[in-house]
Amino acid sequence: MFRLLALLVAALALGACSRPQVFHHEAFVFGTRVDVAVYGTDQAQADAAAAVVLREFDRLHRAYHAWEPSELTALNEAIARGEPATVSDELAAMLGDAQRIAATGDELFNPALGALVALWGFHTDTFVPRRPDPAALQALLAARPQMADLVIDGNRVESRNRAVQLDLGGYAKGYALDRAAAILRERGVNNALINIGGNVMALGDKGGQPWRIGIQHPRAPAPLATLPLYDGEAVGTSGDYQRYFELDGERYAHLLDPRSGQPAHDTQSLTILVTPRPAAGTLSDAPSKPAYLAGGAWRDYLRRYGIEHALRVGEDGRIEVTRALRARLQFPAPLEVTVID
């Protein structure tokens, strides 16, 4: 009788272990919380694959940090001296891709403006509420650093403009999503949700149902809306509610307009969904910046990148959403929403 009972308990335990569930793996990287959620029955496989992903995130964070010693800061130092630099294959490819994305968006996405980010005090994890020195700001605007100033020849990178200082903060999280997806698939994980501080990518599904995520309300600690996310889709949001400070009653966010050198104020948040395609993660990150900065012209900029699913919350709180994304959204409370094509 005891033997039969022991076998029954073992069978029940085995059945419990094989029941599909979500295994969460969290860390703090890129200055934000990241979560790799793997759906399946094999916790050992999930843990091992997620650990590789988190190590890769840490590697990317250290290699391309904008103000702590890294390969990127070494390149910035060479540019400031007016010298060429030899960079890794990965960084050369990232810079070439960022250069193309910048050109498509009229240089509103401008990773060459690291010096401007530093002037506003955002090259730190704790912000001091202060405006930049007006003379320094005007000098930098007059120098007009942009990605088009870079000359990339294989692994050799130089700049025609010494004012270029690279900051890949608006690109790296999206790139990291693509790297994570590739690593998980290589390790046999086909159902997962990767979240890097609100930049999200889905692999497969969760027990035959799509992953479901929330779009953060820019002025409330709650989701503005929720939507299903399908295999290979990625979502990214540019908003003024995460990295910002307030001074004299005005909000100053880290999303800086290269034309004025000032934080943009026309938009509270802009969310884009990228349907499955190569580099979907990267495209969910960088292209949201020019659309965010473009104000009322946001839709035109997203069309340039082939992005049809988007939601914008304007400065006045009005919500605009493309018809393609509206069909996917669920709002927890009745809201006035303008649907556009």
Tab-separated table of C-alpha atoms in Angstrom:
chain	number	residue	atom	x	y	z
A	1	MET	CA	0.000	0.000	0.000
A	2	PHE	CA	2.820	2.391	0.907
A	3	ARG	CA	4.603	1.583	-2.385
A	4	LEU	CA	1.407	2.261	-4.386
A	5	LEU	CA	0.914	5.581	-2.589
A	6	ALA	CA	4.526	6.603	-3.252
A	7	LEU	CA	4.162	5.814	-6.949
A	8	LEU	CA	0.951	7.841	-7.092
A	9	VAL	CA	2.601	10.851	-5.433
A	10	ALA	CA	5.555	10.600	-7.849
A	11	ALA	CA	3.219	10.455	-10.833
A	12	LEU	CA	1.308	13.488	-9.633
A	13	ALA	CA	4.564	15.392	-9.073
A	14	LEU	CA	5.760	14.469	-12.550
A	15	GLY	CA	2.464	15.628	-14.028
A	16	ALA	CA	2.755	18.949	-12.182
A	17	CYS	CA	6.294	19.447	-13.490
A	18	SER	CA	5.181	18.828	-17.081
A	19	ARG	CA	2.288	21.279	-16.952
A	20	PRO	CA	3.104	24.284	-19.208
A	21	GLN	CA	3.717	27.510	-17.354
A	22	VAL	CA	5.476	30.859	-17.684
A	23	PHE	CA	8.997	31.038	-16.282
A	24	HIS	CA	10.051	34.641	-15.573
A	25	HIS	CA	13.679	35.792	-15.530
A	26	GLU	CA	14.311	39.392	-14.480
A	27	ALA	CA	17.311	41.704	-14.308
A	28	PHE	CA	18.160	45.403	-14.370
A	29	VAL	CA	20.019	46.340	-17.573
A	30	PHE	CA	20.078	49.356	-19.927
A	31	GLY	CA	18.977	51.456	-16.972
A	32	THR	CA	15.642	49.646	-16.766
A	33	ARG	CA	13.955	46.413	-15.678
A	34	VAL	CA	14.036	43.560	-18.170
A	35	ASP	CA	11.960	40.402	-18.120
A	36	VAL	CA	12.370	37.274	-20.231
A	37	ALA	CA	9.198	35.193	-19.870
A	38	VAL	CA	9.429	31.684	-21.328
A	39	TYR	CA	6.335	29.512	-21.743
A	40	GLY	CA	6.819	25.765	-21.642
A	41	THR	CA	7.244	22.649	-19.538
A	42	ASP	CA	11.029	22.427	-19.246
A	43	GLN	CA	12.200	24.850	-16.580
A	44	ALA	CA	15.833	23.838	-16.987
A	45	GLN	CA	15.726	24.720	-20.684
A	46	ALA	CA	13.921	27.993	-19.940
A	47	ASP	CA	16.390	28.964	-17.222
A	48	ALA	CA	19.426	28.136	-19.344
A	49	ALA	CA	18.183	30.013	-22.427
A	50	ALA	CA	17.097	33.061	-20.424
A	51	ALA	CA	20.457	33.160	-18.650
A	52	VAL	CA	22.217	33.391	-22.017
A	53	VAL	CA	19.877	36.218	-23.036
A	54	LEU	CA	20.512	38.158	-19.835
A	55	ARG	CA	24.283	37.728	-20.255
A	56	GLU	CA	23.945	39.076	-23.782
A	57	PHE	CA	22.019	42.091	-22.492
A	58	ASP	CA	24.783	42.753	-19.993
A	59	ARG	CA	27.405	42.471	-22.727
A	60	LEU	CA	25.569	44.945	-24.968
A	61	HIS	CA	25.082	47.328	-22.054
A	62	ARG	CA	28.799	47.333	-21.229
A	63	ALA	CA	30.024	47.409	-24.838
A	64	TYR	CA	27.897	50.346	-25.972
A	65	HIS	CA	27.432	52.424	-22.835
A	66	ALA	CA	27.309	56.108	-23.747
A	67	TRP	CA	29.164	57.579	-20.761
A	68	GLU	CA	30.926	54.794	-18.884
A	69	PRO	CA	34.090	53.341	-20.498
A	70	SER	CA	33.064	51.183	-23.456
A	71	GLU	CA	33.795	50.572	-27.104
A	72	LEU	CA	31.396	53.404	-27.896
A	73	THR	CA	33.093	55.933	-25.610
A	74	ALA	CA	36.464	54.961	-27.114
A	75	LEU	CA	35.047	55.757	-30.553
A	76	ASN	CA	33.673	59.058	-29.280
A	77	GLU	CA	37.098	59.977	-27.928
A	78	ALA	CA	38.689	59.242	-31.300
A	79	ILE	CA	36.063	61.359	-33.083
A	80	ALA	CA	36.691	64.264	-30.690
A	81	ARG	CA	40.399	64.061	-31.549
A	82	GLY	CA	39.614	64.035	-35.257
A	83	GLU	CA	40.995	60.519	-35.651
A	84	PRO	CA	39.572	57.364	-37.265
A	85	ALA	CA	38.919	54.301	-35.121
A	86	THR	CA	38.725	50.578	-35.750
A	87	VAL	CA	35.541	49.117	-34.284
A	88	SER	CA	34.018	45.662	-33.968
A	89	ASP	CA	31.981	44.144	-36.785
A	90	GLU	CA	28.894	44.477	-34.605
A	91	LEU	CA	29.330	48.169	-33.849
A	92	ALA	CA	30.102	48.970	-37.489
A	93	ALA	CA	26.887	47.211	-38.545
A	94	MET	CA	24.855	48.946	-35.830
A	95	LEU	CA	26.159	52.366	-36.850
A	96	GLY	CA	25.434	51.715	-40.518
A	97	ASP	CA	21.895	50.625	-39.688
A	98	ALA	CA	21.341	53.605	-37.371
A	99	GLN	CA	22.659	55.874	-40.115
A	100	ARG	CA	20.057	54.533	-42.570
A	101	ILE	CA	17.233	54.870	-40.044
A	102	ALA	CA	18.316	58.435	-39.288
A	103	ALA	CA	18.373	59.392	-42.973
A	104	THR	CA	14.864	57.988	-43.498
A	105	GLY	CA	13.551	60.174	-40.675
A	106	ASP	CA	15.214	63.474	-41.679
A	107	GLU	CA	17.825	62.955	-38.933
A	108	LEU	CA	15.187	63.435	-36.201
A	109	PHE	CA	16.435	60.125	-34.899
A	110	ASN	CA	19.962	61.317	-34.224
A	111	PRO	CA	22.326	59.149	-32.139
A	112	ALA	CA	25.125	61.615	-32.984
A	113	LEU	CA	23.702	64.045	-30.401
A	114	GLY	CA	25.248	62.424	-27.338
A	115	ALA	CA	26.770	65.770	-26.351
A	116	LEU	CA	23.281	67.305	-26.281
A	117	VAL	CA	22.011	64.473	-24.064
A	118	ALA	CA	24.931	65.179	-21.717
A	119	LEU	CA	24.231	68.937	-21.711
A	120	TRP	CA	20.714	68.253	-20.465
A	121	GLY	CA	22.081	66.027	-17.686
A	122	PHE	CA	20.674	62.727	-18.952
A	123	HIS	CA	24.029	60.953	-18.988
A	124	THR	CA	23.445	59.806	-15.443
A	125	ASP	CA	20.994	57.597	-13.602
A	126	THR	CA	19.921	60.444	-11.304
A	127	PHE	CA	18.794	63.670	-12.973
A	128	VAL	CA	19.573	67.116	-11.598
A	129	PRO	CA	16.828	69.591	-12.560
A	130	ARG	CA	18.764	72.163	-14.603
A	131	ARG	CA	18.710	73.663	-18.058
A	132	PRO	CA	21.895	73.565	-20.129
A	133	ASP	CA	24.217	76.528	-20.512
A	134	PRO	CA	22.698	78.607	-23.377
A	135	ALA	CA	26.075	79.337	-24.987
A	136	ALA	CA	27.095	75.670	-24.977
A	137	LEU	CA	23.710	74.706	-26.374
A	138	GLN	CA	23.925	77.220	-29.224
A	139	ALA	CA	27.480	76.157	-30.070
A	140	LEU	CA	26.384	72.530	-30.354
A	141	LEU	CA	23.360	73.402	-32.489
A	142	ALA	CA	25.605	75.444	-34.777
A	143	ALA	CA	27.928	72.432	-35.199
A	144	ARG	CA	24.927	70.276	-36.292
A	145	PRO	CA	26.296	66.800	-35.492
A	146	GLN	CA	24.381	64.087	-37.294
A	147	MET	CA	24.739	60.481	-38.367
A	148	ALA	CA	25.430	61.543	-41.953
A	149	ASP	CA	28.770	62.904	-40.687
A	150	LEU	CA	30.042	59.374	-40.091
A	151	VAL	CA	32.172	57.645	-42.702
A	152	ILE	CA	32.007	53.872	-42.227
A	153	ASP	CA	34.399	51.765	-44.284
A	154	GLY	CA	34.342	48.180	-43.070
A	155	ASN	CA	35.565	48.375	-39.490
A	156	ARG	CA	37.028	51.834	-39.919
A	157	VAL	CA	34.856	54.665	-38.621
A	158	GLU	CA	35.578	58.368	-38.684
A	159	SER	CA	33.561	61.573	-38.642
A	160	ARG	CA	33.652	64.693	-40.767
A	161	ASN	CA	32.405	66.554	-37.703
A	162	ARG	CA	34.226	66.455	-34.348
A	163	ALA	CA	31.025	67.479	-32.545
A	164	VAL	CA	29.578	64.010	-33.175
A	165	GLN	CA	29.274	62.074	-29.917
A	166	LEU	CA	27.369	58.824	-30.270
A	167	ASP	CA	24.635	57.684	-27.902
A	168	LEU	CA	22.762	54.542	-28.976
A	169	GLY	CA	20.173	54.780	-26.215
A	170	GLY	CA	17.361	55.124	-28.752
A	171	TYR	CA	18.522	52.076	-30.701
A	172	ALA	CA	20.148	49.543	-28.396
A	173	LYS	CA	17.024	48.196	-26.659
A	174	GLY	CA	15.413	47.352	-29.984
A	175	TYR	CA	18.614	45.737	-31.199
A	176	ALA	CA	18.749	43.740	-27.959
A	177	LEU	CA	15.226	42.419	-28.615
A	178	ASP	CA	16.375	40.993	-31.946
A	179	ARG	CA	19.438	39.431	-30.329
A	180	ALA	CA	17.288	37.890	-27.587
A	181	ALA	CA	14.827	36.428	-30.085
A	182	ALA	CA	17.670	34.867	-32.093
A	183	ILE	CA	19.268	33.352	-28.973
A	184	LEU	CA	15.999	31.881	-27.696
A	185	ARG	CA	15.129	30.316	-31.043
A	186	GLU	CA	18.654	28.868	-31.381
A	187	ARG	CA	18.143	27.187	-28.003
A	188	GLY	CA	14.800	25.684	-28.919
A	189	VAL	CA	12.616	28.226	-27.135
A	190	ASN	CA	9.772	29.140	-29.463
A	191	ASN	CA	7.303	30.691	-26.999
A	192	ALA	CA	8.501	33.708	-25.040
A	193	LEU	CA	7.878	37.364	-24.303
A	194	ILE	CA	10.887	39.691	-23.987
A	195	ASN	CA	10.344	43.023	-22.229
A	196	ILE	CA	13.095	45.633	-21.978
A	197	GLY	CA	11.565	48.547	-20.107
A	198	GLY	CA	8.473	48.624	-22.321
A	199	ASN	CA	10.150	47.545	-25.564
A	200	VAL	CA	8.514	44.156	-26.081
A	201	MET	CA	8.865	41.294	-28.548
A	202	ALA	CA	6.797	38.119	-28.764
A	203	LEU	CA	7.846	34.648	-29.831
A	204	GLY	CA	5.150	32.086	-30.494
A	205	ASP	CA	2.261	32.160	-28.058
A	206	LYS	CA	1.169	31.194	-24.542
A	207	GLY	CA	-0.707	27.903	-24.612
A	208	GLY	CA	-2.352	28.544	-27.968
A	209	GLN	CA	-3.326	32.102	-27.027
A	210	PRO	CA	-1.429	35.214	-28.094
A	211	TRP	CA	0.659	37.070	-25.562
A	212	ARG	CA	-1.201	40.118	-24.231
A	213	ILE	CA	0.545	43.326	-23.223
A	214	GLY	CA	-0.455	46.750	-21.959
A	215	ILE	CA	0.310	50.189	-23.374
A	216	GLN	CA	1.295	52.443	-20.495
A	217	HIS	CA	-0.832	55.516	-19.817
A	218	PRO	CA	1.634	58.444	-19.868
A	219	ARG	CA	-0.085	60.225	-16.972
A	220	ALA	CA	-1.480	57.392	-14.851
A	221	PRO	CA	-0.011	54.254	-13.225
A	222	ALA	CA	-2.194	51.978	-15.331
A	223	PRO	CA	-2.479	50.638	-18.875
A	224	LEU	CA	-4.066	52.951	-21.418
A	225	ALA	CA	-5.019	49.917	-23.492
A	226	THR	CA	-4.106	46.261	-23.997
A	227	LEU	CA	-3.496	44.294	-27.152
A	228	PRO	CA	-2.551	40.783	-28.270
A	229	LEU	CA	0.960	40.301	-29.564
A	230	TYR	CA	1.675	37.554	-32.060
A	231	ASP	CA	4.775	35.612	-33.065
A	232	GLY	CA	7.559	37.903	-34.307
A	233	GLU	CA	5.803	41.171	-33.465
A	234	ALA	CA	7.483	43.930	-31.480
A	235	VAL	CA	6.180	47.015	-29.682
A	236	GLY	CA	8.057	50.127	-28.634
A	237	THR	CA	7.025	53.387	-26.971
A	238	SER	CA	8.664	56.792	-26.843
A	239	GLY	CA	7.276	58.808	-23.958
A	240	ASP	CA	7.990	61.734	-21.656
A	241	TYR	CA	7.114	59.836	-18.463
A	242	GLN	CA	10.209	57.729	-17.703
A	243	ARG	CA	13.427	59.727	-18.027
A	244	TYR	CA	12.530	63.310	-17.177
A	245	PHE	CA	12.769	66.024	-14.559
A	246	GLU	CA	10.502	68.939	-13.650
A	247	LEU	CA	11.653	72.518	-13.224
A	248	ASP	CA	9.451	75.555	-12.553
A	249	GLY	CA	6.379	73.463	-13.251
A	250	GLU	CA	7.590	72.260	-16.664
A	251	ARG	CA	8.457	68.699	-17.634
A	252	TYR	CA	11.786	68.135	-19.415
A	253	ALA	CA	12.080	64.661	-20.944
A	254	HIS	CA	15.117	62.970	-22.454
A	255	LEU	CA	13.597	62.949	-25.964
A	256	LEU	CA	15.442	65.917	-27.463
A	257	ASP	CA	14.637	67.630	-30.743
A	258	PRO	CA	17.875	68.036	-32.756
A	259	ARG	CA	16.419	71.099	-34.502
A	260	SER	CA	15.948	73.137	-31.329
A	261	GLY	CA	18.098	71.284	-28.819
A	262	GLN	CA	15.072	71.263	-26.502
A	263	PRO	CA	12.943	68.429	-25.114
A	264	ALA	CA	9.895	67.882	-27.296
A	265	HIS	CA	6.539	68.894	-25.822
A	266	ASP	CA	3.985	68.100	-28.548
A	267	THR	CA	3.568	64.443	-27.579
A	268	GLN	CA	3.164	62.598	-24.279
A	269	SER	CA	3.735	59.154	-25.761
A	270	LEU	CA	3.848	57.358	-29.066
A	271	THR	CA	3.574	53.575	-29.358
A	272	ILE	CA	4.318	51.575	-32.483
A	273	LEU	CA	3.755	47.916	-33.291
A	274	VAL	CA	5.996	46.324	-35.906
A	275	THR	CA	4.620	43.247	-37.651
A	276	PRO	CA	6.957	40.271	-38.281
A	277	ARG	CA	9.931	41.175	-40.455
A	278	PRO	CA	13.735	41.174	-40.192
A	279	ALA	CA	14.977	43.418	-37.355
A	280	ALA	CA	11.433	43.952	-36.044
A	281	GLY	CA	12.840	44.685	-32.589
A	282	THR	CA	15.154	47.412	-33.851
A	283	LEU	CA	12.334	48.930	-35.892
A	284	SER	CA	10.119	49.048	-32.804
A	285	ASP	CA	12.672	51.307	-31.104
A	286	ALA	CA	14.480	53.818	-33.325
A	287	PRO	CA	11.658	54.836	-35.743
A	288	SER	CA	9.385	55.877	-32.875
A	289	LYS	CA	11.735	58.809	-32.163
A	290	PRO	CA	11.215	60.864	-35.363
A	291	ALA	CA	7.474	60.215	-35.174
A	292	TYR	CA	7.414	61.354	-31.542
A	293	LEU	CA	9.342	64.540	-32.384
A	294	ALA	CA	7.270	65.267	-35.495
A	295	GLY	CA	4.148	66.248	-33.551
A	296	GLY	CA	1.155	66.393	-35.868
A	297	ALA	CA	3.174	64.930	-38.758
A	298	TRP	CA	3.822	61.682	-36.855
A	299	ARG	CA	1.815	59.495	-39.232
A	300	ASP	CA	3.826	60.591	-42.281
A	301	TYR	CA	7.088	59.641	-40.601
A	302	LEU	CA	5.885	56.166	-39.670
A	303	ARG	CA	4.801	55.522	-43.247
A	304	ARG	CA	8.421	55.997	-44.294
A	305	TYR	CA	9.321	52.961	-42.195
A	306	GLY	CA	6.349	50.897	-43.343
A	307	ILE	CA	4.714	51.003	-39.905
A	308	GLU	CA	0.903	50.922	-39.926
A	309	HIS	CA	0.113	50.177	-36.262
A	310	ALA	CA	0.553	53.158	-33.944
A	311	LEU	CA	-1.044	55.123	-31.114
A	312	ARG	CA	-0.204	58.680	-30.083
A	313	VAL	CA	-1.162	60.645	-26.992
A	314	GLY	CA	-0.780	64.344	-27.749
A	315	GLU	CA	0.342	67.092	-25.394
A	316	ASP	CA	-3.288	67.823	-24.562
A	317	GLY	CA	-4.039	64.165	-23.805
A	318	ARG	CA	-5.958	63.519	-27.007
A	319	ILE	CA	-5.535	59.981	-28.339
A	320	GLU	CA	-4.990	59.192	-32.006
A	321	VAL	CA	-4.682	55.643	-33.276
A	322	THR	CA	-4.239	54.160	-36.713
A	323	ARG	CA	-7.090	52.063	-38.044
A	324	ALA	CA	-4.861	48.977	-38.186
A	325	LEU	CA	-3.977	49.181	-34.480
A	326	ARG	CA	-7.458	50.229	-33.312
A	327	ALA	CA	-8.780	46.872	-34.492
A	328	ARG	CA	-6.425	45.162	-32.033
A	329	LEU	CA	-6.839	47.363	-28.945
A	330	GLN	CA	-8.985	46.897	-25.868
A	331	PHE	CA	-9.512	49.935	-23.636
A	332	PRO	CA	-10.235	49.242	-19.936
A	333	ALA	CA	-12.382	52.376	-19.746
A	334	PRO	CA	-14.374	54.360	-22.335
A	335	LEU	CA	-12.086	56.896	-24.018
A	336	GLU	CA	-12.458	59.356	-26.835
A	337	VAL	CA	-10.171	58.104	-29.575
A	338	THR	CA	-9.573	59.537	-33.051
A	339	VAL	CA	-8.994	56.830	-35.666
A	340	ILE	CA	-6.835	57.760	-38.647
A	341	ASP	CA	-5.716	55.889	-41.752
